[in-house]
Every structure is written in C-alpha cells, then in structure tokens.
Amino acid sequence: MEYTITVLAGDGIGPEVTAEGSKILQAVGARFGHRFILYPALIGGNAIDATGSALPEETVTACRSSDAVLLGAVGGPQWDNPNAKVRPEQGLLGIRKALGLFANLRPVTIHPLLIDASPLRSERLVDVDLLVVRELTGGIYFGEKRREQGQDGEWASDLCIYTQAEIERVVRMAAELARGRHGKLTLVDKANVLETSRLWRSVTTRLMREEFSDLQFDWMLVDACAMHLLRRPSDFDVIVTENMFGDILTDEASMLAGSMGMLPSASLGVGAHGGKRMGLYEPIHGSAPDIAGQGKANPLATILSVALLLRHSLGCEAEAAAIEAAVSNTLESGIVTGDVARPGQRSYHTAEVGDAVAQRI
Ligand code: IPM
Ligand code: MG
C-alpha cells in the first residue's frame, strides 16, 4: 500500500525526533512492502519566523490531504511572550481544531527496565497500564476569551462550554477502547463545583447505562484523581476527561513512566478515508530547547507515536506491534538515551537509538 504522511517537525528537538520517526516508517515500509510518502510542512515557531503564522494555510491543506500526521513539538524561548499576538501553541491548537481531532489518547505503560527511572516507589508501579482519553477540541481551551478594563482594573475570563454531543462522542470512543482493554472506564470531573462537569456526569452515566452496561464504570473528582494517580495508579484502566483536566493529569501520569521521553499520543477525529481515522500523532513531551541539536533527545516517544499512527489511522496492526516489540528489544539491549539510562549505563545518541529500533523491525 501507499500512504502519504505529513510530517510537522516543529521546533526544538522536534526535527531530531521526527527524523527518527520517519526512519522507522521507512524501515516498516521495507519490511512490510508499503510505500510511505513523507511530506514536510511548517508549524509553530519556525512557521511564525517563515510566514508570520503558527499554522500556515498550506500546512492545514497538506494535513487534510494526507492519511495521517506526525508531529514533533512546538515552542521555544524566542517565541515565549504569552502576550504576543502570534504564539507557537496556536499552531497546535489550530491544527487539532482544523482536523476535528476531538479525542487525545495518552497511554501510560512502564517497561520493567525503566521502573527505577520513575520518582515513584517501584511497588506502586507494578501492573500500571492506563489510558487517558482527553477531550481535545472543546472546553475552556476554545471558549470565548475576554480581557477588558473595568472599575477595579483589568478583568479577564475564559469560557468553559461543552455540548452533550461533544461529550458523547469522546466518551463513546473511550468506552469502546475500554472494551478492548480491561473493561473499566473512569470519568474524571469536578461535578461538585462546575456545571459543565455536572453535564459530563449525567451524559456519561446515561450513555454507559444505555450502550456500555457490560463495562465497569465509575467517576472521580479531578483533585482526588490527581492523588490516586500516585497512590494506586494500577487501579485505573481508561480515564475519560475534559480538555484542561486531561492536560494536567497526563503530565502527572507521565511521571509514572519515569521520562516524558517514553510516552506517545494519538489525537483522533471521526472516521474518514474509507473507515480509517484522521489522526495526528506526537510525543507528549515538549520541544525541550535546552537540549535541542545535541542528540540527547529520546526518540522513543515519537517512534511509539508512529506505532499508534499505523494502528489507528492506517489499520496496520502487525506493523504497529513490530515497532513496539523493536522498542522493547532496544531497551533490553541497553541502547537508551541519557534520560532513561541507569547509573553507570552508557547514554546513546538520538540517532543511534533510532538506528537500533530500525534494525530490529
Ligand atoms: C499538550 C500541551 C498543549 C496543551 C499546549 C502546548 C498548548 O501542553 O499537548 O498537552 O495544553 O494542550
Ligand atoms: Mg500538556
């Protein structure tokens, strides 16, 4: 088969890690007889410098006409002023919205060899295998923003708004994913305070009763969830939650795995391309400008994102599994970057780790 993938390398370590992701796609192509046409496009700070916009129209067009999108990271100190009119993050938020990517999947698993890299005690990490499904195109991120002068000085507001339909589609996806895993869904909200959360609670409870009564379902307040993620992380299977809670909880959950450099993500829209889903795949880490260009970045989160791309957007399960097995094997061979190297263990360069995975495909 022939597939077109738009590659949005972005800023900082983005180009280094997406180069390794692209290398792995080519290795998969060679082994499984596919042809991947990789189409580079601009996003984030580089796009601002080149075009004045964090998300040039050509980038949106390229993404729309490809089978899937692979993204590195956006942002860096030179574009850091939060009051600036154009900011790199607008590229990321804009492409999620433009492609209708309403569900962000952030799986957290811990390879046994990396248990010592986590700040948590190892006994808490046994059997951790959770998936956060974060709503990605609604809520406080996208509601009306205001900033005005009032009698008491300036005031500002961010509207948090959700519709029943927005809640239903992401909960349905999360519940279907739970069905293919351990059969448990946890809704995380703040229904003791927020009206939007009370809507999430009632819509989700009804949907689970009507369509997913075979699953185990519970809910948890977001502050309690922040605590339980550290206290008993192995109790969770699938967590579904609104945009901002999901943003915060997934950074916390990433620490279970020791390094943000290990965790992939998939942002999915509705089915298209003959039943296959449009998706954008990216590591959950940021652009890490402090280590950019030094070959220190861990490419495994991006490489594992390529596996998710093959699985969710192209329907290539065997290919995805081959990448995941190659990554495990690379870790077991001790070929790792400094962020996950154990004391006394050699740290390899970004490209060496990529080469090692590619050889194992
Ligand atoms: C993420 C990031 C983004 C978000 C930022 C960069 C806008 O933190 O993908 O989690 O908040 O969604
Ligand atoms: Mg975040």
GROMACS .gro file of C-alpha atoms and ligand atoms in nm:
model
  374
    1MET     CA    1   0.000   0.000   0.000
    2GLU     CA    2   0.098   0.362  -0.048
    3TYR     CA    3   0.038   0.621   0.224
    4THR     CA    4   0.103   0.994   0.250
    5ILE     CA    5   0.211   1.122   0.591
    6THR     CA    6   0.252   1.492   0.665
    7VAL     CA    7   0.548   1.547   0.898
    8LEU     CA    8   0.530   1.858   1.116
    9ALA     CA    9   0.875   1.861   1.274
   10GLY     CA   10   0.819   2.189   1.463
   11ASP     CA   11   1.072   2.344   1.698
   12GLY     CA   12   1.349   2.249   1.943
   13ILE     CA   13   1.406   1.874   1.947
   14GLY     CA   14   1.103   1.826   1.716
   15PRO     CA   15   1.313   1.784   1.398
   16GLU     CA   16   1.550   1.534   1.567
   17VAL     CA   17   1.277   1.309   1.698
   18THR     CA   18   1.060   1.321   1.386
   19ALA     CA   19   1.369   1.228   1.180
   20GLU     CA   20   1.385   0.905   1.384
   21GLY     CA   21   1.010   0.853   1.345
   22SER     CA   22   1.049   0.890   0.968
   23LYS     CA   23   1.339   0.642   0.971
   24ILE     CA   24   1.115   0.388   1.143
   25LEU     CA   25   0.835   0.441   0.891
   26GLN     CA   26   1.081   0.369   0.609
   27ALA     CA   27   1.201   0.055   0.790
   28VAL     CA   28   0.840  -0.062   0.829
   29GLY     CA   29   0.782   0.013   0.460
   30ALA     CA   30   1.081  -0.201   0.360
   31ARG     CA   31   0.982  -0.492   0.583
   32PHE     CA   32   0.606  -0.494   0.509
   33GLY     CA   33   0.607  -0.373   0.148
   34HIS     CA   34   0.443  -0.031   0.196
   35ARG     CA   35   0.544   0.297   0.045
   36PHE     CA   36   0.534   0.598   0.278
   37ILE     CA   37   0.545   0.938   0.112
   38LEU     CA   38   0.658   1.184   0.378
   39TYR     CA   39   0.555   1.543   0.321
   40PRO     CA   40   0.719   1.806   0.546
   41ALA     CA   41   0.521   2.115   0.649
   42LEU     CA   42   0.568   2.406   0.890
   43ILE     CA   43   0.408   2.456   1.231
   44GLY     CA   44   0.486   2.655   1.547
   45GLY     CA   45   0.777   2.895   1.597
   46ASN     CA   46   0.953   2.804   1.272
   47ALA     CA   47   0.631   2.869   1.086
   48ILE     CA   48   0.597   3.209   1.257
   49ASP     CA   49   0.950   3.303   1.151
   50ALA     CA   50   0.896   3.188   0.793
   51THR     CA   51   0.537   3.303   0.732
   52GLY     CA   52   0.414   3.515   1.026
   53SER     CA   53   0.160   3.245   1.121
   54ALA     CA   54   0.199   2.948   1.356
   55LEU     CA   55  -0.028   2.746   1.125
   56PRO     CA   56   0.008   2.843   0.759
   57GLU     CA   57  -0.285   2.754   0.536
   58GLU     CA   58  -0.062   2.522   0.326
   59THR     CA   59   0.005   2.315   0.639
   60VAL     CA   60  -0.366   2.263   0.702
   61THR     CA   61  -0.418   2.169   0.337
   62ALA     CA   62  -0.127   1.922   0.345
   63CYS     CA   63  -0.260   1.757   0.662
   64ARG     CA   64  -0.614   1.733   0.523
   65SER     CA   65  -0.497   1.558   0.208
   66SER     CA   66  -0.271   1.305   0.384
   67ASP     CA   67  -0.354   0.977   0.556
   68ALA     CA   68  -0.211   1.087   0.891
   69VAL     CA   69   0.010   1.349   1.054
   70LEU     CA   70   0.328   1.301   1.258
   71LEU     CA   71   0.426   1.596   1.479
   72GLY     CA   72   0.740   1.669   1.683
   73ALA     CA   73   0.687   1.961   1.923
   74VAL     CA   74   0.633   2.336   1.910
   75GLY     CA   75   0.764   2.633   2.106
   76GLY     CA   76   1.087   2.780   2.236
   77PRO     CA   77   1.225   3.075   2.434
   78GLN     CA   78   1.242   3.307   2.132
   79TRP     CA   79   0.862   3.293   2.096
   80ASP     CA   80   0.782   3.273   2.467
   81ASN     CA   81   0.599   3.602   2.533
   82PRO     CA   82   0.246   3.492   2.639
   83ASN     CA   83   0.112   3.836   2.539
   84ALA     CA   84   0.238   3.811   2.181
   85LYS     CA   85  -0.027   3.809   1.908
   86VAL     CA   86   0.117   3.501   1.738
   87ARG     CA   87   0.243   3.212   1.953
   88PRO     CA   88   0.365   2.862   1.858
   89GLU     CA   89   0.090   2.693   2.063
   90GLN     CA   90  -0.171   2.845   1.832
   91GLY     CA   91  -0.035   2.612   1.564
   92LEU     CA   92  -0.101   2.307   1.777
   93LEU     CA   93  -0.445   2.416   1.899
   94GLY     CA   94  -0.532   2.529   1.546
   95ILE     CA   95  -0.443   2.202   1.376
   96ARG     CA   96  -0.633   1.998   1.638
   97LYS     CA   97  -0.942   2.210   1.572
   98ALA     CA   98  -0.899   2.225   1.193
   99LEU     CA   99  -0.874   1.846   1.165
  100GLY     CA  100  -1.155   1.785   1.416
  101LEU     CA  101  -0.929   1.581   1.647
  102PHE     CA  102  -1.162   1.562   1.943
  103ALA     CA  103  -1.005   1.268   2.129
  104ASN     CA  104  -0.649   1.260   2.259
  105LEU     CA  105  -0.526   0.917   2.365
  106ARG     CA  106  -0.236   0.914   2.609
  107PRO     CA  107  -0.143   0.560   2.714
  108VAL     CA  108   0.086   0.511   3.013
  109THR     CA  109   0.271   0.183   3.048
  110ILE     CA  110   0.602   0.119   3.215
  111HIS     CA  111   0.864  -0.107   3.071
  112PRO     CA  112   1.002  -0.320   3.359
  113LEU     CA  113   1.354  -0.200   3.283
  114LEU     CA  114   1.252   0.161   3.340
  115ILE     CA  115   1.082   0.122   3.676
  116ASP     CA  116   1.384   0.272   3.850
  117ALA     CA  117   1.363   0.583   3.633
  118SER     CA  118   1.029   0.678   3.793
  119PRO     CA  119   1.025   0.900   4.101
  120LEU     CA  120   0.760   0.666   4.246
  121ARG     CA  121   0.849   0.363   4.456
  122SER     CA  122   0.868   0.056   4.236
  123GLU     CA  123   0.599  -0.143   4.421
  124ARG     CA  124   0.340   0.122   4.327
  125LEU     CA  125   0.420   0.076   3.959
  126VAL     CA  126   0.351  -0.295   3.928
  127ASP     CA  127   0.074  -0.357   3.670
  128VAL     CA  128   0.033   0.008   3.570
  129ASP     CA  129  -0.139   0.012   3.232
  130LEU     CA  130  -0.368   0.308   3.189
  131LEU     CA  131  -0.504   0.517   2.906
  132VAL     CA  132  -0.618   0.876   2.941
  133VAL     CA  133  -0.868   0.987   2.679
  134ARG     CA  134  -0.866   1.365   2.686
  135GLU     CA  135  -1.131   1.573   2.509
  136LEU     CA  136  -0.927   1.795   2.277
  137THR     CA  137  -1.132   2.049   2.083
  138GLY     CA  138  -1.370   2.196   2.341
  139GLY     CA  139  -1.396   2.333   2.692
  140ILE     CA  140  -1.202   2.620   2.838
  141TYR     CA  141  -0.930   2.597   2.573
  142PHE     CA  142  -1.165   2.703   2.295
  143GLY     CA  143  -1.443   2.904   2.469
  144GLU     CA  144  -1.466   3.281   2.429
  145LYS     CA  145  -1.175   3.471   2.585
  146ARG     CA  146  -1.213   3.825   2.713
  147ARG     CA  147  -0.981   4.084   2.861
  148GLU     CA  148  -1.115   4.428   2.944
  149GLN     CA  149  -1.069   4.733   3.161
  150GLY     CA  150  -1.323   4.755   3.445
  151GLN     CA  151  -1.381   4.968   3.755
  152ASP     CA  152  -1.144   4.753   3.961
  153GLY     CA  153  -0.875   4.748   3.695
  154GLU     CA  154  -0.842   4.486   3.427
  155TRP     CA  155  -1.051   4.170   3.420
  156ALA     CA  156  -1.029   3.854   3.212
  157SER     CA  157  -1.244   3.548   3.151
  158ASP     CA  158  -1.220   3.212   2.972
  159LEU     CA  159  -1.550   3.048   2.895
  160CYS     CA  160  -1.572   2.674   2.956
  161ILE     CA  161  -1.851   2.531   2.742
  162TYR     CA  162  -1.941   2.173   2.642
  163THR     CA  163  -2.233   2.035   2.446
  164GLN     CA  164  -2.394   1.696   2.500
  165ALA     CA  165  -2.277   1.587   2.152
  166GLU     CA  166  -1.914   1.678   2.227
  167ILE     CA  167  -1.926   1.475   2.547
  168GLU     CA  168  -2.099   1.176   2.391
  169ARG     CA  169  -1.855   1.128   2.103
  170VAL     CA  170  -1.543   1.128   2.321
  171VAL     CA  171  -1.699   0.912   2.593
  172ARG     CA  172  -1.816   0.665   2.328
  173MET     CA  173  -1.463   0.639   2.191
  174ALA     CA  174  -1.316   0.595   2.540
  175ALA     CA  175  -1.573   0.327   2.627
  176GLU     CA  176  -1.503   0.137   2.305
  177LEU     CA  177  -1.132   0.146   2.386
  178ALA     CA  178  -1.204   0.021   2.740
  179ARG     CA  179  -1.393  -0.271   2.588
  180GLY     CA  180  -1.075  -0.376   2.406
  181ARG     CA  181  -0.866  -0.340   2.725
  182HIS     CA  182  -0.960  -0.426   3.083
  183GLY     CA  183  -1.325  -0.319   3.060
  184LYS     CA  184  -1.317  -0.029   3.306
  185LEU     CA  185  -1.393   0.340   3.246
  186THR     CA  186  -1.344   0.623   3.496
  187LEU     CA  187  -1.495   0.966   3.430
  188VAL     CA  188  -1.291   1.245   3.589
  189ASP     CA  189  -1.471   1.574   3.653
  190LYS     CA  190  -1.537   1.845   3.912
  191ALA     CA  191  -1.912   1.793   3.941
  192ASN     CA  192  -1.920   1.925   4.299
  193VAL     CA  193  -1.841   2.274   4.160
  194LEU     CA  194  -1.874   2.306   3.782
  195GLU     CA  195  -2.194   2.298   3.575
  196THR     CA  196  -2.003   2.163   3.273
  197SER     CA  197  -1.887   1.875   3.491
  198ARG     CA  198  -2.245   1.804   3.601
  199LEU     CA  199  -2.337   1.777   3.233
  200TRP     CA  200  -2.042   1.540   3.174
  201ARG     CA  201  -2.158   1.330   3.471
  202SER     CA  202  -2.520   1.297   3.358
  203VAL     CA  203  -2.446   1.244   2.988
  204THR     CA  204  -2.176   0.986   3.062
  205THR     CA  205  -2.380   0.798   3.321
  206ARG     CA  206  -2.674   0.766   3.081
  207LEU     CA  207  -2.455   0.664   2.786
  208MET     CA  208  -2.278   0.399   2.992
  209ARG     CA  209  -2.607   0.255   3.113
  210GLU     CA  210  -2.764   0.252   2.766
  211GLU     CA  211  -2.472   0.143   2.546
  212PHE     CA  212  -2.193   0.008   2.765
  213SER     CA  213  -2.356  -0.174   3.054
  214ASP     CA  214  -2.100  -0.456   3.006
  215LEU     CA  215  -1.824  -0.224   3.131
  216GLN     CA  216  -1.729  -0.134   3.485
  217PHE     CA  217  -1.792   0.239   3.522
  218ASP     CA  218  -1.711   0.488   3.797
  219TRP     CA  219  -1.635   0.857   3.836
  220MET     CA  220  -1.386   1.055   4.037
  221LEU     CA  221  -1.333   1.421   4.117
  222VAL     CA  222  -1.025   1.561   3.948
  223ASP     CA  223  -0.844   1.655   4.270
  224ALA     CA  224  -0.895   1.302   4.407
  225CYS     CA  225  -0.777   1.160   4.075
  226ALA     CA  226  -0.454   1.362   4.097
  227MET     CA  227  -0.391   1.191   4.430
  228HIS     CA  228  -0.493   0.839   4.326
  229LEU     CA  229  -0.270   0.851   4.018
  230LEU     CA  230   0.022   0.848   4.261
  231ARG     CA  231  -0.131   0.632   4.533
  232ARG     CA  232  -0.280   0.346   4.335
  233PRO     CA  233  -0.211   0.402   3.963
  234SER     CA  234  -0.262   0.035   3.875
  235ASP     CA  235  -0.635   0.061   3.963
  236PHE     CA  236  -0.704   0.268   3.651
  237ASP     CA  237  -0.782   0.133   3.308
  238VAL     CA  238  -0.933   0.406   3.088
  239ILE     CA  239  -0.984   0.760   3.219
  240VAL     CA  240  -1.203   0.999   3.017
  241THR     CA  241  -1.199   1.368   3.096
  242GLU     CA  242  -1.236   1.722   2.966
  243ASN     CA  243  -0.963   1.915   2.788
  244MET     CA  244  -0.789   2.102   3.071
  245PHE     CA  245  -0.814   1.827   3.334
  246GLY     CA  246  -0.667   1.588   3.077
  247ASP     CA  247  -0.380   1.825   3.004
  248ILE     CA  248  -0.283   1.844   3.369
  249LEU     CA  249  -0.338   1.480   3.463
  250THR     CA  250  -0.137   1.345   3.170
  251ASP     CA  251   0.175   1.541   3.266
  252GLU     CA  252   0.136   1.394   3.612
  253ALA     CA  253   0.074   1.043   3.477
  254SER     CA  254   0.381   1.065   3.253
  255MET     CA  255   0.600   1.067   3.561
  256LEU     CA  256   0.485   0.714   3.640
  257ALA     CA  257   0.679   0.609   3.332
  258GLY     CA  258   0.991   0.786   3.453
  259SER     CA  259   1.053   1.001   3.149
  260MET     CA  260   0.827   1.205   2.926
  261GLY     CA  261   1.060   1.082   2.653
  262MET     CA  262   0.884   0.744   2.652
  263LEU     CA  263   0.519   0.837   2.605
  264PRO     CA  264   0.335   0.865   2.273
  265SER     CA  265  -0.004   1.015   2.198
  266ALA     CA  266  -0.271   0.995   1.932
  267SER     CA  267  -0.526   1.266   1.854
  268LEU     CA  268  -0.818   1.124   1.661
  269GLY     CA  269  -1.113   1.260   1.468
  270VAL     CA  270  -1.415   1.095   1.318
  271GLY     CA  271  -1.370   0.810   1.074
  272ALA     CA  272  -1.265   0.915   0.725
  273HIS     CA  273  -1.051   0.768   0.448
  274GLY     CA  274  -1.275   0.467   0.393
  275GLY     CA  275  -1.332   0.394   0.759
  276LYS     CA  276  -0.981   0.484   0.872
  277ARG     CA  277  -0.947   0.768   1.114
  278MET     CA  278  -0.775   1.101   1.056
  279GLY     CA  279  -0.517   1.134   1.329
  280LEU     CA  280  -0.224   1.339   1.449
  281TYR     CA  281   0.048   1.157   1.639
  282GLU     CA  282   0.302   1.321   1.866
  283PRO     CA  283   0.521   1.252   2.168
  284ILE     CA  284   0.371   1.402   2.482
  285HIS     CA  285   0.695   1.585   2.566
  286GLY     CA  286   0.762   1.941   2.453
  287SER     CA  287   1.030   2.098   2.236
  288ALA     CA  288   1.300   2.087   2.511
  289PRO     CA  289   1.501   2.380   2.368
  290ASP     CA  290   1.772   2.329   2.633
  291ILE     CA  291   1.886   2.004   2.470
  292ALA     CA  292   1.792   2.078   2.107
  293GLY     CA  293   2.051   1.989   1.844
  294GLN     CA  294   2.268   1.786   2.084
  295GLY     CA  295   2.149   1.434   2.002
  296LYS     CA  296   2.030   1.388   2.360
  297ALA     CA  297   1.655   1.369   2.292
  298ASN     CA  298   1.486   1.036   2.348
  299PRO     CA  299   1.320   0.941   2.015
  300LEU     CA  300   1.115   0.654   2.161
  301ALA     CA  301   0.801   0.859   2.238
  302THR     CA  302   0.792   0.966   1.872
  303ILE     CA  303   0.870   0.615   1.748
  304LEU     CA  304   0.588   0.476   1.964
  305SER     CA  305   0.364   0.751   1.822
  306VAL     CA  306   0.443   0.612   1.477
  307ALA     CA  307   0.316   0.275   1.602
  308LEU     CA  308  -0.010   0.441   1.710
  309LEU     CA  309  -0.031   0.609   1.368
  310LEU     CA  310  -0.006   0.274   1.193
  311ARG     CA  311  -0.262   0.117   1.426
  312HIS     CA  312  -0.528   0.389   1.441
  313SER     CA  313  -0.506   0.575   1.110
  314LEU     CA  314  -0.377   0.312   0.867
  315GLY     CA  315  -0.520  -0.003   1.025
  316CYS     CA  316  -0.175  -0.169   1.018
  317GLU     CA  317  -0.179  -0.365   1.345
  318ALA     CA  318   0.107  -0.607   1.268
  319GLU     CA  319   0.330  -0.317   1.169
  320ALA     CA  320   0.244  -0.127   1.489
  321ALA     CA  321   0.317  -0.434   1.701
  322ALA     CA  322   0.651  -0.482   1.521
  323ILE     CA  323   0.757  -0.131   1.623
  324GLU     CA  324   0.652  -0.182   1.984
  325ALA     CA  325   0.844  -0.510   2.001
  326ALA     CA  326   1.150  -0.344   1.844
  327VAL     CA  327   1.137  -0.066   2.104
  328SER     CA  328   1.120  -0.317   2.392
  329ASN     CA  329   1.407  -0.511   2.241
  330THR     CA  330   1.615  -0.193   2.205
  331LEU     CA  331   1.555  -0.107   2.571
  332GLU     CA  332   1.652  -0.460   2.671
  333SER     CA  333   1.973  -0.424   2.470
  334GLY     CA  334   2.057  -0.118   2.681
  335ILE     CA  335   2.054   0.121   2.384
  336VAL     CA  336   1.893   0.423   2.551
  337THR     CA  337   1.933   0.799   2.576
  338GLY     CA  338   2.054   0.965   2.898
  339ASP     CA  339   1.706   1.039   3.037
  340VAL     CA  340   1.640   0.670   3.098
  341ALA     CA  341   1.996   0.534   3.131
  342ARG     CA  342   2.068   0.376   3.467
  343PRO     CA  343   2.368   0.485   3.674
  344GLY     CA  344   2.682   0.363   3.500
  345GLN     CA  345   2.493   0.274   3.182
  346ARG     CA  346   2.612   0.431   2.858
  347SER     CA  347   2.392   0.704   2.704
  348TYR     CA  348   2.337   0.673   2.330
  349HIS     CA  349   2.258   0.947   2.080
  350THR     CA  350   1.908   1.009   1.945
  351ALA     CA  351   2.001   0.870   1.602
  352GLU     CA  352   2.176   0.564   1.748
  353VAL     CA  353   1.860   0.471   1.936
  354GLY     CA  354   1.657   0.526   1.617
  355ASP     CA  355   1.900   0.308   1.418
  356ALA     CA  356   1.878   0.033   1.680
  357VAL     CA  357   1.498   0.027   1.662
  358ALA     CA  358   1.503   0.035   1.280
  359GLN     CA  359   1.740  -0.264   1.269
  360ARG     CA  360   1.501  -0.460   1.490
  361ILE     CA  361   1.190  -0.400   1.274
  362IPM     C1  362  -0.027   1.937   2.546
  362IPM     C2  363   0.034   2.073   2.560
  362IPM     C3  364  -0.054   2.174   2.487
  362IPM     C4  365  -0.191   2.170   2.553
  362IPM     C5  366  -0.001   2.317   2.486
  362IPM     C6  367   0.138   2.323   2.425
  362IPM     C7  368  -0.092   2.414   2.417
  362IPM     O1  369   0.051   2.106   2.693
  362IPM     O2  370  -0.041   1.889   2.430
  362IPM     O3  371  -0.058   1.876   2.647
  362IPM     O4  372  -0.212   2.234   2.657
  362IPM     O5  373  -0.278   2.102   2.501
  363MG      MG  374   0.010   1.947   2.826
   0.00000   0.00000   0.00000
